[in-house]
Amino acid sequence: MTSRSSSFSVRSPRTQLRPSFSSRLSFAISGAERGQHGAAAEQEINEEIEEIKRYEILFALTSATLVKSFAPYAAGSGISEIKCIIAGFVMKGFLGFWTLLIKSTALPLAIASGLSVGKEGPSVHYAVCTGNVISRLFEKYKRNAAKTREILSACAAAGVAVAFGSPIGGVLFSLEEMSSYFPLKTMWRSYFCALVATAVLAAMNPFRTGQLVMFQVKYDRSWHFFEIIFFLIIGIFGGLYGAFVIKWNLRAQAFRKKYLSRYAIAEVTVLAAATAIICYPNMFLRIDMTESMEILFLECEGGHDYNGLCDKDKRWLMATSLTIATAIRIFLVIISYGCKVPAGIFVPSMAIGASFGRTIGILVQALHESFPDSKFFASCQPDVPCITPGTYAFLGAGAALSGIMHITVSVVVIMFELTGALTYILPTMIVVGVTKAVGERFGKGGIADRMIWFSGFPFLHNKEDHAIGVPVSRVMTSEMTVIPSSGLELKDVEQILNENRFQGFPIVQDRTSKILVGYIGRTELRYAIDRARRERHVPAHARCFFSPPPTSSMTPASAGPPVTFDAIASASGLLSVDFIRFIDPTPLAVHPRLPLETVMEIFKKMGPRAILIEYHGRLTGLVTVKDCLKYQFKVEASENPRGDTALEEGQERLWEVMKRVAGWAALKVYQASGGRLKIGALEQRIEAAVRSADSPLTDRLARDRIVDGTEDEDPGVELHDR
C-alpha cells in the first residue's frame, strides 16, 4: 500500500536522484492525460518545456549541420520549388528520400531552437516528398509524369490540411497556390488525401485536447457593423506587412547568398542566440508562436488570462508590449526566413498579425468603455461584452497570412475551419479582400512567387496577364544545335551531346534545308548512346539514322534495314543504328508571327520543354520558358529602370561591420581559451591581431586548429540567381 501511494507523491529532488528529462516529461504528460494533479501537471509540463529552451542554440546548430552535411535541399520552406516541379521543372533529389528524412529530423530541431520560423511550409515539402517516394514504387506513376504531378498536388493539399487541421483549406490552397493545372479528378484525389491525413491526425490526438492544432478556438459572440472600420485597418496592415516583409526579406536573401553562403551553420547559430536574447524580455515573444496565438485568440471571459492580458489596469502595458512584439517579430522574420534550416513563414506571419490585431482589439475595447453611450456603439447590448479582442487577433492572423502569400479563398476557409464560426466568415472575407487589394498595389505575387523569381527558376505564373505585344520571332533562338536525320556517325552524335548542355535537339532533314523532322530529348539520346556503348555491338563509326534512310543511298556494306536496339545482339556486325524510336516525330511547333502571349499560355497549359518555330516546313528557331522570361524582364527593366548601386554599397558596409564584430569576438574567444579555441573562418584576422599585439600565443597558431565545419561548400546546390 505504501509503495502504491508513493507513486503519486511529489519526490524531492534533493533527497532522490533526479530522473532523466524524457521520463519526467512522459510522467507529466501521462498524468495530465489521466486528469491527475490538475494545474500542477500543466505547470510541470511547462517547467520541463522551459528546460528544453536552454538548449536552443544546440538545436539550431544540429539542425543546420544536418541540412548542410546531408541534404541541402531540406533548407527553407520548399513551396517555391514544389510549384516549379508541379509545373514541369526538374530538380533531381529535391523530393527524394534523403531530403524527406533530413527535413523530418531537422524541422523539429529548428522549431525547438526558437527561431522565428514555422513548420507549415516544410510540412508541405515533406508531405510531397512522401508522395513522391511512395509513387516511385509503382510503375504506373514512375513512368508517367502527369500522374506523378497529380500525386504531388494531392500531397501538397494533405500537408496544409495536417498543418492547420483544415482539409478543405488544404485542397483550396493546392488549387490556388501550388498547381498550375488542376483538373476535377485532381481535386477529388486531393480532397481524399487531405481527408485521410486529417482523420489520422485526429485519431492520434497530438495535443491530448481533441484539437488538431494548438491555436484552434471557438467564438460564441457575434460582431457589430461598426467594427468593419477596424477590420479595414487590420486588412490594410496585412497588405502593408506582406509588401514590407517581401521586399526586405529578398534583400536579406541577396545579402545572405553573396556574403554568408560559406557560413551557413555559424549564421543559424548566431541567429538562434540573438533571437533568444532579444525575445526574452517580452512576455509575448518569450513563449512559442503557436502558444502566443492560442492566448491571443481566446476571449477574456472564462478565466483565459495571461499575465494580466485581460486586466483593465494593465491594458496600456499590454498594448505597448504587443506593439513591441509585433515590430521585433517582423524584424526577426525578415532575417530568419531563408536561413539554412527547414523554415516556414505561415505561423510567424500569423503570430505577427495576431499580436497587431489584439492590440487593435484592446484599443477598441478601451474606446468603448470610455464612451459607452456614444451613438457609434449604439448596437452594443448593455449587459453583454461588446468587443471581443480575441476576434481581432484572429482576423489579424488571417490578414498577415494573406498578405505574405497573396492567397484569398484558402485563407478564409482555413480560418473558418480553425474557429467553426459561421458568423465571422464575412469579416474574414472583408479583411482578406482589403489585404489583397493593398498588397497588389506594391507588387504581384506572394513571397513564394518572389522567391521563384529571385532564384531564377523558369516558371510562368498562371495568375499573371502578359501584354508584351511582340511576335515570338523576336524572342526565339535562331542559332540552334540541330542533328541531321542521316549522315552522322555515332561518334559525331556523341560529340554533339558532350559539347552542348541543351536539354533537347531538333532533328532536320539536313543542315541546309532545315526541313523539320522531329525532336529528341537529351535524356533519350544519352540513354541510346550509353546502351550502344555498353553493349559494345555498335562501333564508333556506325551511321546514325533519325528517320528512315533512303534505299537508293545504301551501299552494299550497309544494305538491309538499320539496326534497332531490339536487334543489337543479333546484328552487331552492321554499320547503321536506328534512333527513330527515341525521337518525337510531331513536336510542338508554331508560326513565327504568333504572339508571344499565346506562346506563354501554351507553356503554362501544356508545359513543354521547348517550342519549335516552323515556317513552311522549315525550322527557323526555338523558344523556351527562359527565353520568354528573359525578354519579359528586359522589357520591365527598360520601362522601370532602377539603380542598385546604393543598395550594394550598403550591403558592403554592413558586411564590413559584421566582419569587424566577428573578428573582435573571435579574438576574445581565442585569448580567453589560451589559444586552444579558434574559429577557422576568422583565422587570418585572429592571426594578424595576435601577432600585432606581440602575444605569446602566436606560436600556437600552427597547431590545435578548430574549424567551424563550413569549409566544404557545395557550389552546385543553389541555382544561378538574377
Short mmCIF file of N, CA, C and O in Angstrom, two decimals, residues 233-339:
data_model
loop_
_atom_site.label_atom_id
_atom_site.label_comp_id
_atom_site.label_asym_id
_atom_site.label_seq_id
_atom_site.Cartn_x
_atom_site.Cartn_y
_atom_site.Cartn_z
N ILE A 233 -8.78 48.46 -41.05
CA ILE A 233 -7.42 48.80 -40.59
C ILE A 233 -6.56 47.55 -40.52
O ILE A 233 -5.39 47.56 -40.93
N ILE A 234 -7.13 46.45 -40.02
CA ILE A 234 -6.38 45.20 -39.95
C ILE A 234 -6.03 44.71 -41.35
O ILE A 234 -4.92 44.22 -41.60
N GLY A 235 -6.99 44.83 -42.29
CA GLY A 235 -6.71 44.42 -43.66
C GLY A 235 -5.60 45.25 -44.30
O GLY A 235 -4.74 44.72 -45.01
N ILE A 236 -5.61 46.56 -44.07
CA ILE A 236 -4.55 47.42 -44.60
C ILE A 236 -3.20 47.02 -44.01
O ILE A 236 -2.18 46.97 -44.71
N PHE A 237 -3.19 46.72 -42.72
CA PHE A 237 -1.93 46.27 -42.11
C PHE A 237 -1.43 44.98 -42.75
O PHE A 237 -0.23 44.83 -43.00
N GLY A 238 -2.34 44.04 -43.04
CA GLY A 238 -1.91 42.79 -43.68
C GLY A 238 -1.25 43.02 -45.02
O GLY A 238 -0.22 42.41 -45.33
N GLY A 239 -1.82 43.91 -45.84
CA GLY A 239 -1.21 44.19 -47.13
C GLY A 239 0.13 44.88 -47.00
O GLY A 239 1.09 44.55 -47.71
N LEU A 240 0.22 45.87 -46.10
CA LEU A 240 1.49 46.56 -45.90
C LEU A 240 2.54 45.64 -45.31
O LEU A 240 3.72 45.70 -45.69
N TYR A 241 2.13 44.78 -44.40
CA TYR A 241 3.08 43.83 -43.81
C TYR A 241 3.65 42.90 -44.88
O TYR A 241 4.88 42.68 -44.94
N GLY A 242 2.78 42.36 -45.74
CA GLY A 242 3.27 41.46 -46.78
C GLY A 242 4.25 42.14 -47.72
O GLY A 242 5.31 41.60 -48.04
N ALA A 243 3.91 43.36 -48.17
CA ALA A 243 4.80 44.08 -49.09
C ALA A 243 6.12 44.41 -48.43
O ALA A 243 7.19 44.27 -49.04
N PHE A 244 6.09 44.84 -47.16
CA PHE A 244 7.32 45.22 -46.46
C PHE A 244 8.22 44.01 -46.24
O PHE A 244 9.44 44.08 -46.50
N VAL A 245 7.67 42.92 -45.77
CA VAL A 245 8.48 41.74 -45.48
C VAL A 245 9.04 41.13 -46.76
O VAL A 245 10.20 40.70 -46.81
N ILE A 246 8.24 41.07 -47.81
CA ILE A 246 8.73 40.50 -49.07
C ILE A 246 9.90 41.32 -49.60
O ILE A 246 10.93 40.76 -50.03
N LYS A 247 9.77 42.63 -49.58
CA LYS A 247 10.84 43.49 -50.11
C LYS A 247 12.13 43.32 -49.33
O LYS A 247 13.20 43.07 -49.91
N TRP A 248 12.06 43.40 -48.01
CA TRP A 248 13.28 43.36 -47.22
C TRP A 248 13.81 41.95 -47.03
O TRP A 248 15.02 41.77 -46.84
N ASN A 249 12.94 40.96 -47.07
CA ASN A 249 13.45 39.59 -46.99
C ASN A 249 14.23 39.22 -48.24
O ASN A 249 15.25 38.51 -48.16
N LEU A 250 13.78 39.68 -49.40
CA LEU A 250 14.55 39.41 -50.62
C LEU A 250 15.92 40.09 -50.57
O LEU A 250 16.91 39.53 -51.04
N ARG A 251 15.98 41.27 -49.99
CA ARG A 251 17.28 41.93 -49.82
C ARG A 251 18.16 41.16 -48.84
O ARG A 251 19.37 41.03 -49.04
N ALA A 252 17.54 40.65 -47.77
CA ALA A 252 18.30 39.82 -46.84
C ALA A 252 18.78 38.54 -47.50
O ALA A 252 19.90 38.07 -47.24
N GLN A 253 17.95 37.97 -48.37
CA GLN A 253 18.35 36.76 -49.09
C GLN A 253 19.52 37.05 -50.03
O GLN A 253 20.45 36.24 -50.16
N ALA A 254 19.47 38.19 -50.69
CA ALA A 254 20.58 38.55 -51.57
C ALA A 254 21.87 38.75 -50.78
O ALA A 254 22.95 38.32 -51.21
N PHE A 255 21.78 39.40 -49.63
CA PHE A 255 22.95 39.58 -48.78
C PHE A 255 23.47 38.23 -48.28
O PHE A 255 24.68 37.99 -48.25
N ARG A 256 22.55 37.34 -47.90
CA ARG A 256 22.95 36.02 -47.41
C ARG A 256 23.65 35.22 -48.51
O ARG A 256 24.66 34.56 -48.26
N LYS A 257 23.13 35.26 -49.71
CA LYS A 257 23.73 34.48 -50.80
C LYS A 257 25.09 35.04 -51.20
O LYS A 257 25.99 34.30 -51.58
N LYS A 258 25.27 36.35 -51.11
CA LYS A 258 26.52 36.97 -51.55
C LYS A 258 27.62 36.86 -50.50
O LYS A 258 28.79 36.63 -50.86
N TYR A 259 27.27 37.01 -49.22
CA TYR A 259 28.30 37.10 -48.19
C TYR A 259 28.30 35.94 -47.19
O TYR A 259 29.36 35.63 -46.63
N LEU A 260 27.16 35.33 -46.93
CA LEU A 260 27.06 34.37 -45.83
C LEU A 260 26.91 32.93 -46.27
O LEU A 260 26.66 32.07 -45.43
N SER A 261 27.03 32.64 -47.56
CA SER A 261 26.81 31.27 -48.02
C SER A 261 27.86 30.31 -47.46
O SER A 261 27.58 29.12 -47.29
N ARG A 262 29.04 30.80 -47.14
CA ARG A 262 30.09 29.94 -46.60
C ARG A 262 29.97 29.75 -45.09
O ARG A 262 30.69 28.95 -44.50
N TYR A 263 29.09 30.51 -44.47
CA TYR A 263 28.97 30.46 -43.01
C TYR A 263 27.54 30.11 -42.60
O TYR A 263 26.96 30.72 -41.70
N ALA A 264 26.97 29.11 -43.27
CA ALA A 264 25.56 28.78 -43.03
C ALA A 264 25.32 28.32 -41.60
O ALA A 264 24.37 28.75 -40.94
N ILE A 265 26.17 27.44 -41.10
CA ILE A 265 25.98 26.90 -39.75
C ILE A 265 26.20 27.99 -38.71
O ILE A 265 25.43 28.13 -37.75
N ALA A 266 27.25 28.79 -38.88
CA ALA A 266 27.51 29.87 -37.93
C ALA A 266 26.39 30.89 -37.95
O ALA A 266 26.00 31.42 -36.90
N GLU A 267 25.83 31.17 -39.13
CA GLU A 267 24.73 32.13 -39.22
C GLU A 267 23.52 31.66 -38.43
O GLU A 267 22.91 32.42 -37.66
N VAL A 268 23.14 30.39 -38.59
CA VAL A 268 21.98 29.86 -37.89
C VAL A 268 22.21 29.89 -36.38
O VAL A 268 21.32 30.24 -35.59
N THR A 269 23.42 29.53 -35.95
CA THR A 269 23.73 29.51 -34.52
C THR A 269 23.64 30.91 -33.92
O THR A 269 23.06 31.12 -32.84
N VAL A 270 24.21 31.89 -34.61
CA VAL A 270 24.15 33.27 -34.12
C VAL A 270 22.71 33.78 -34.12
O VAL A 270 22.29 34.50 -33.18
N LEU A 271 21.93 33.43 -35.15
CA LEU A 271 20.54 33.85 -35.19
C LEU A 271 19.75 33.29 -34.01
O LEU A 271 18.93 34.00 -33.40
N ALA A 272 19.98 32.02 -33.68
CA ALA A 272 19.26 31.41 -32.56
C ALA A 272 19.63 32.10 -31.25
O ALA A 272 18.75 32.39 -30.42
N ALA A 273 20.92 32.39 -31.05
CA ALA A 273 21.34 33.07 -29.83
C ALA A 273 20.77 34.48 -29.76
O ALA A 273 20.26 34.92 -28.71
N ALA A 274 20.83 35.21 -30.88
CA ALA A 274 20.31 36.58 -30.90
C ALA A 274 18.79 36.60 -30.69
O ALA A 274 18.26 37.48 -29.98
N THR A 275 18.09 35.63 -31.28
CA THR A 275 16.64 35.56 -31.10
C THR A 275 16.28 35.33 -29.64
O THR A 275 15.36 35.95 -29.09
N ALA A 276 17.01 34.42 -28.98
CA ALA A 276 16.74 34.14 -27.57
C ALA A 276 16.99 35.37 -26.70
O ALA A 276 16.21 35.68 -25.79
N ILE A 277 18.05 36.10 -26.99
CA ILE A 277 18.38 37.28 -26.18
C ILE A 277 17.37 38.40 -26.40
O ILE A 277 16.91 39.06 -25.45
N ILE A 278 16.98 38.61 -27.67
CA ILE A 278 16.06 39.70 -27.98
C ILE A 278 14.65 39.42 -27.47
O ILE A 278 13.96 40.32 -26.97
N CYS A 279 14.22 38.17 -27.58
CA CYS A 279 12.83 37.83 -27.27
C CYS A 279 12.56 37.65 -25.78
O CYS A 279 11.40 37.74 -25.35
N TYR A 280 13.57 37.39 -24.99
CA TYR A 280 13.32 37.03 -23.60
C TYR A 280 12.64 38.14 -22.79
O TYR A 280 11.74 37.86 -22.00
N PRO A 281 12.99 39.41 -22.95
CA PRO A 281 12.35 40.43 -22.11
C PRO A 281 10.86 40.61 -22.37
O PRO A 281 10.13 41.07 -21.49
N ASN A 282 10.37 40.27 -23.58
CA ASN A 282 8.96 40.49 -23.91
C ASN A 282 8.15 39.23 -23.62
O ASN A 282 8.51 38.14 -24.05
N MET A 283 7.05 39.38 -22.91
CA MET A 283 6.26 38.22 -22.48
C MET A 283 5.59 37.50 -23.63
O MET A 283 5.31 36.30 -23.55
N PHE A 284 5.35 38.18 -24.75
CA PHE A 284 4.70 37.55 -25.89
C PHE A 284 5.71 36.95 -26.87
O PHE A 284 5.34 36.10 -27.68
N LEU A 285 6.95 37.40 -26.82
CA LEU A 285 8.00 36.80 -27.63
C LEU A 285 8.70 35.66 -26.91
O LEU A 285 9.34 34.82 -27.54
N ARG A 286 8.57 35.63 -25.60
CA ARG A 286 9.25 34.62 -24.80
C ARG A 286 8.64 33.24 -25.02
O ARG A 286 9.33 32.23 -24.93
N ILE A 287 7.35 33.19 -25.30
CA ILE A 287 6.67 31.92 -25.48
C ILE A 287 6.66 31.54 -26.96
O ILE A 287 6.98 32.33 -27.84
N ASP A 288 6.26 30.29 -27.22
CA ASP A 288 6.21 29.80 -28.59
C ASP A 288 5.15 30.54 -29.39
O ASP A 288 4.15 31.01 -28.85
N MET A 289 5.35 30.63 -30.71
CA MET A 289 4.43 31.41 -31.54
C MET A 289 3.04 30.80 -31.57
O MET A 289 2.04 31.52 -31.53
N THR A 290 2.93 29.48 -31.67
CA THR A 290 1.61 28.85 -31.66
C THR A 290 0.93 29.05 -30.31
O THR A 290 -0.28 29.26 -30.24
N GLU A 291 1.70 28.98 -29.23
CA GLU A 291 1.13 29.23 -27.91
C GLU A 291 0.68 30.68 -27.77
O GLU A 291 -0.36 30.97 -27.16
N SER A 292 1.44 31.61 -28.31
CA SER A 292 1.04 33.01 -28.25
C SER A 292 -0.24 33.25 -29.04
O SER A 292 -1.11 34.01 -28.59
N MET A 293 -0.40 32.59 -30.20
CA MET A 293 -1.65 32.73 -30.95
C MET A 293 -2.82 32.13 -30.18
O MET A 293 -3.92 32.69 -30.18
N GLU A 294 -2.61 31.01 -29.52
CA GLU A 294 -3.66 30.42 -28.70
C GLU A 294 -4.11 31.38 -27.61
O GLU A 294 -5.32 31.53 -27.35
N ILE A 295 -3.18 32.07 -26.99
CA ILE A 295 -3.51 33.03 -25.93
C ILE A 295 -4.22 34.25 -26.49
O ILE A 295 -5.22 34.73 -25.95
N LEU A 296 -3.72 34.76 -27.62
CA LEU A 296 -4.29 35.99 -28.18
C LEU A 296 -5.66 35.76 -28.81
O LEU A 296 -6.46 36.69 -28.91
N PHE A 297 -5.93 34.54 -29.29
CA PHE A 297 -7.22 34.26 -29.91
C PHE A 297 -8.35 34.15 -28.89
O PHE A 297 -9.51 34.38 -29.23
N LEU A 298 -8.05 33.78 -27.65
CA LEU A 298 -9.08 33.45 -26.68
C LEU A 298 -9.82 34.69 -26.20
O LEU A 298 -9.29 35.80 -26.20
N GLU A 299 -11.08 34.46 -25.76
CA GLU A 299 -11.86 35.52 -25.15
C GLU A 299 -11.39 35.72 -23.71
O GLU A 299 -10.83 34.83 -23.09
N CYS A 300 -11.65 36.90 -23.19
CA CYS A 300 -11.24 37.19 -21.81
C CYS A 300 -12.13 36.49 -20.80
O CYS A 300 -11.71 36.20 -19.68
N GLU A 301 -13.39 36.22 -21.16
CA GLU A 301 -14.28 35.55 -20.24
C GLU A 301 -13.92 34.07 -20.16
O GLU A 301 -13.45 33.47 -21.12
N GLY A 302 -14.15 33.48 -19.00
CA GLY A 302 -13.86 32.06 -18.82
C GLY A 302 -12.53 31.80 -18.18
O GLY A 302 -12.03 30.68 -18.21
N GLY A 303 -11.90 32.82 -17.61
CA GLY A 303 -10.64 32.61 -16.91
C GLY A 303 -9.43 32.53 -17.81
O GLY A 303 -8.36 32.11 -17.38
N HIS A 304 -9.58 32.93 -19.08
CA HIS A 304 -8.45 32.87 -20.01
C HIS A 304 -7.67 34.18 -19.91
O HIS A 304 -7.96 35.16 -20.60
N ASP A 305 -6.70 34.22 -19.06
CA ASP A 305 -5.89 35.41 -18.86
C ASP A 305 -4.42 35.01 -18.79
O ASP A 305 -4.08 33.98 -18.20
N TYR A 306 -3.60 35.81 -19.44
CA TYR A 306 -2.16 35.52 -19.47
C TYR A 306 -1.42 36.75 -19.00
O TYR A 306 -1.36 37.76 -19.70
N ASN A 307 -0.88 36.68 -17.80
CA ASN A 307 -0.08 37.78 -17.24
C ASN A 307 -0.81 39.12 -17.28
O ASN A 307 -0.23 40.16 -17.59
N GLY A 308 -2.11 39.07 -17.02
CA GLY A 308 -2.87 40.31 -16.99
C GLY A 308 -3.28 40.84 -18.34
O GLY A 308 -3.55 42.03 -18.47
N LEU A 309 -3.37 39.96 -19.37
CA LEU A 309 -3.76 40.41 -20.70
C LEU A 309 -5.16 40.99 -20.70
O LEU A 309 -5.46 41.93 -21.46
N CYS A 310 -6.05 40.44 -19.86
CA CYS A 310 -7.43 40.92 -19.80
C CYS A 310 -7.68 41.89 -18.65
O CYS A 310 -8.82 42.27 -18.40
N ASP A 311 -6.63 42.25 -17.95
CA ASP A 311 -6.77 43.15 -16.81
C ASP A 311 -6.90 44.59 -17.30
O ASP A 311 -6.07 45.07 -18.09
N LYS A 312 -7.91 45.26 -16.85
CA LYS A 312 -8.12 46.65 -17.29
C LYS A 312 -7.01 47.57 -16.83
O LYS A 312 -6.67 48.53 -17.52
N ASP A 313 -6.45 47.29 -15.67
CA ASP A 313 -5.39 48.15 -15.14
C ASP A 313 -4.09 48.02 -15.94
O ASP A 313 -3.25 48.92 -15.90
N LYS A 314 -3.92 46.90 -16.62
CA LYS A 314 -2.70 46.67 -17.40
C LYS A 314 -2.94 46.81 -18.90
O LYS A 314 -2.15 46.32 -19.71
N ARG A 315 -4.03 47.44 -19.27
CA ARG A 315 -4.41 47.47 -20.68
C ARG A 315 -3.36 48.19 -21.54
O ARG A 315 -2.95 47.68 -22.59
N TRP A 316 -2.89 49.33 -21.09
CA TRP A 316 -1.92 50.08 -21.91
C TRP A 316 -0.56 49.40 -21.89
O TRP A 316 0.18 49.46 -22.89
N LEU A 317 -0.25 48.76 -20.81
CA LEU A 317 1.00 47.99 -20.77
C LEU A 317 0.95 46.83 -21.76
O LEU A 317 1.93 46.57 -22.48
N MET A 318 -0.20 46.15 -21.83
CA MET A 318 -0.35 45.05 -22.77
C MET A 318 -0.30 45.55 -24.22
O MET A 318 0.32 44.93 -25.08
N ALA A 319 -0.95 46.68 -24.49
CA ALA A 319 -0.94 47.22 -25.86
C ALA A 319 0.48 47.60 -26.27
O ALA A 319 0.91 47.33 -27.42
N THR A 320 1.23 48.20 -25.38
CA THR A 320 2.62 48.56 -25.69
C THR A 320 3.47 47.32 -25.91
O THR A 320 4.28 47.26 -26.86
N SER A 321 3.30 46.33 -25.04
CA SER A 321 4.08 45.11 -25.18
C SER A 321 3.76 44.38 -26.48
O SER A 321 4.66 43.87 -27.16
N LEU A 322 2.49 44.36 -26.87
CA LEU A 322 2.10 43.71 -28.13
C LEU A 322 2.65 44.47 -29.34
O LEU A 322 3.08 43.86 -30.33
N THR A 323 2.66 45.80 -29.26
CA THR A 323 3.21 46.59 -30.37
C THR A 323 4.71 46.34 -30.53
O THR A 323 5.21 46.17 -31.65
N ILE A 324 5.42 46.30 -29.43
CA ILE A 324 6.86 46.00 -29.48
C ILE A 324 7.09 44.59 -30.01
O ILE A 324 7.99 44.35 -30.83
N ALA A 325 6.26 43.65 -29.56
CA ALA A 325 6.39 42.27 -30.04
C ALA A 325 6.16 42.19 -31.54
O ALA A 325 6.84 41.45 -32.25
N THR A 326 5.20 42.95 -32.05
CA THR A 326 4.93 42.96 -33.50
C THR A 326 6.13 43.46 -34.28
O THR A 326 6.55 42.84 -35.27
N ALA A 327 6.71 44.56 -33.85
CA ALA A 327 7.86 45.13 -34.56
C ALA A 327 9.08 44.20 -34.51
O ALA A 327 9.75 43.98 -35.52
N ILE A 328 9.36 43.65 -33.35
CA ILE A 328 10.53 42.78 -33.21
C ILE A 328 10.35 41.51 -34.02
O ILE A 328 11.28 41.02 -34.68
N ARG A 329 9.12 40.93 -33.98
CA ARG A 329 8.88 39.70 -34.73
C ARG A 329 9.01 39.92 -36.23
O ARG A 329 9.51 39.06 -36.96
N ILE A 330 8.58 41.08 -36.72
CA ILE A 330 8.74 41.38 -38.15
C ILE A 330 10.22 41.40 -38.52
O ILE A 330 10.64 40.82 -39.54
N PHE A 331 11.03 42.04 -37.70
CA PHE A 331 12.47 42.09 -37.96
C PHE A 331 13.08 40.69 -37.94
O PHE A 331 13.89 40.34 -38.82
N LEU A 332 12.69 39.87 -36.98
CA LEU A 332 13.25 38.53 -36.88
C LEU A 332 12.82 37.65 -38.05
O LEU A 332 13.60 36.82 -38.53
N VAL A 333 11.59 37.82 -38.51
CA VAL A 333 11.13 37.03 -39.67
C VAL A 333 11.92 37.42 -40.91
O VAL A 333 12.30 36.56 -41.72
N ILE A 334 12.19 38.70 -41.08
CA ILE A 334 12.94 39.16 -42.26
C ILE A 334 14.32 38.54 -42.32
O ILE A 334 14.78 38.09 -43.38
N ILE A 335 15.02 38.48 -41.20
CA ILE A 335 16.39 37.97 -41.21
C ILE A 335 16.46 36.46 -41.02
O ILE A 335 17.49 35.86 -41.32
N SER A 336 15.40 35.82 -40.55
CA SER A 336 15.45 34.38 -40.27
C SER A 336 14.93 33.54 -41.43
O SER A 336 15.47 32.45 -41.69
N TYR A 337 13.89 33.99 -42.12
CA TYR A 337 13.33 33.19 -43.20
C TYR A 337 14.32 33.14 -44.37
O TYR A 337 14.69 34.16 -44.94
N GLY A 338 14.74 31.96 -44.70
CA GLY A 338 15.73 31.77 -45.74
C GLY A 338 17.05 31.23 -45.24
O GLY A 338 17.91 30.89 -46.05
N CYS A 339 17.24 31.16 -43.91
CA CYS A 339 18.48 30.58 -43.40
C CYS A 339 18.46 29.07 -43.65
O CYS A 339 17.41 28.47 -43.92
#
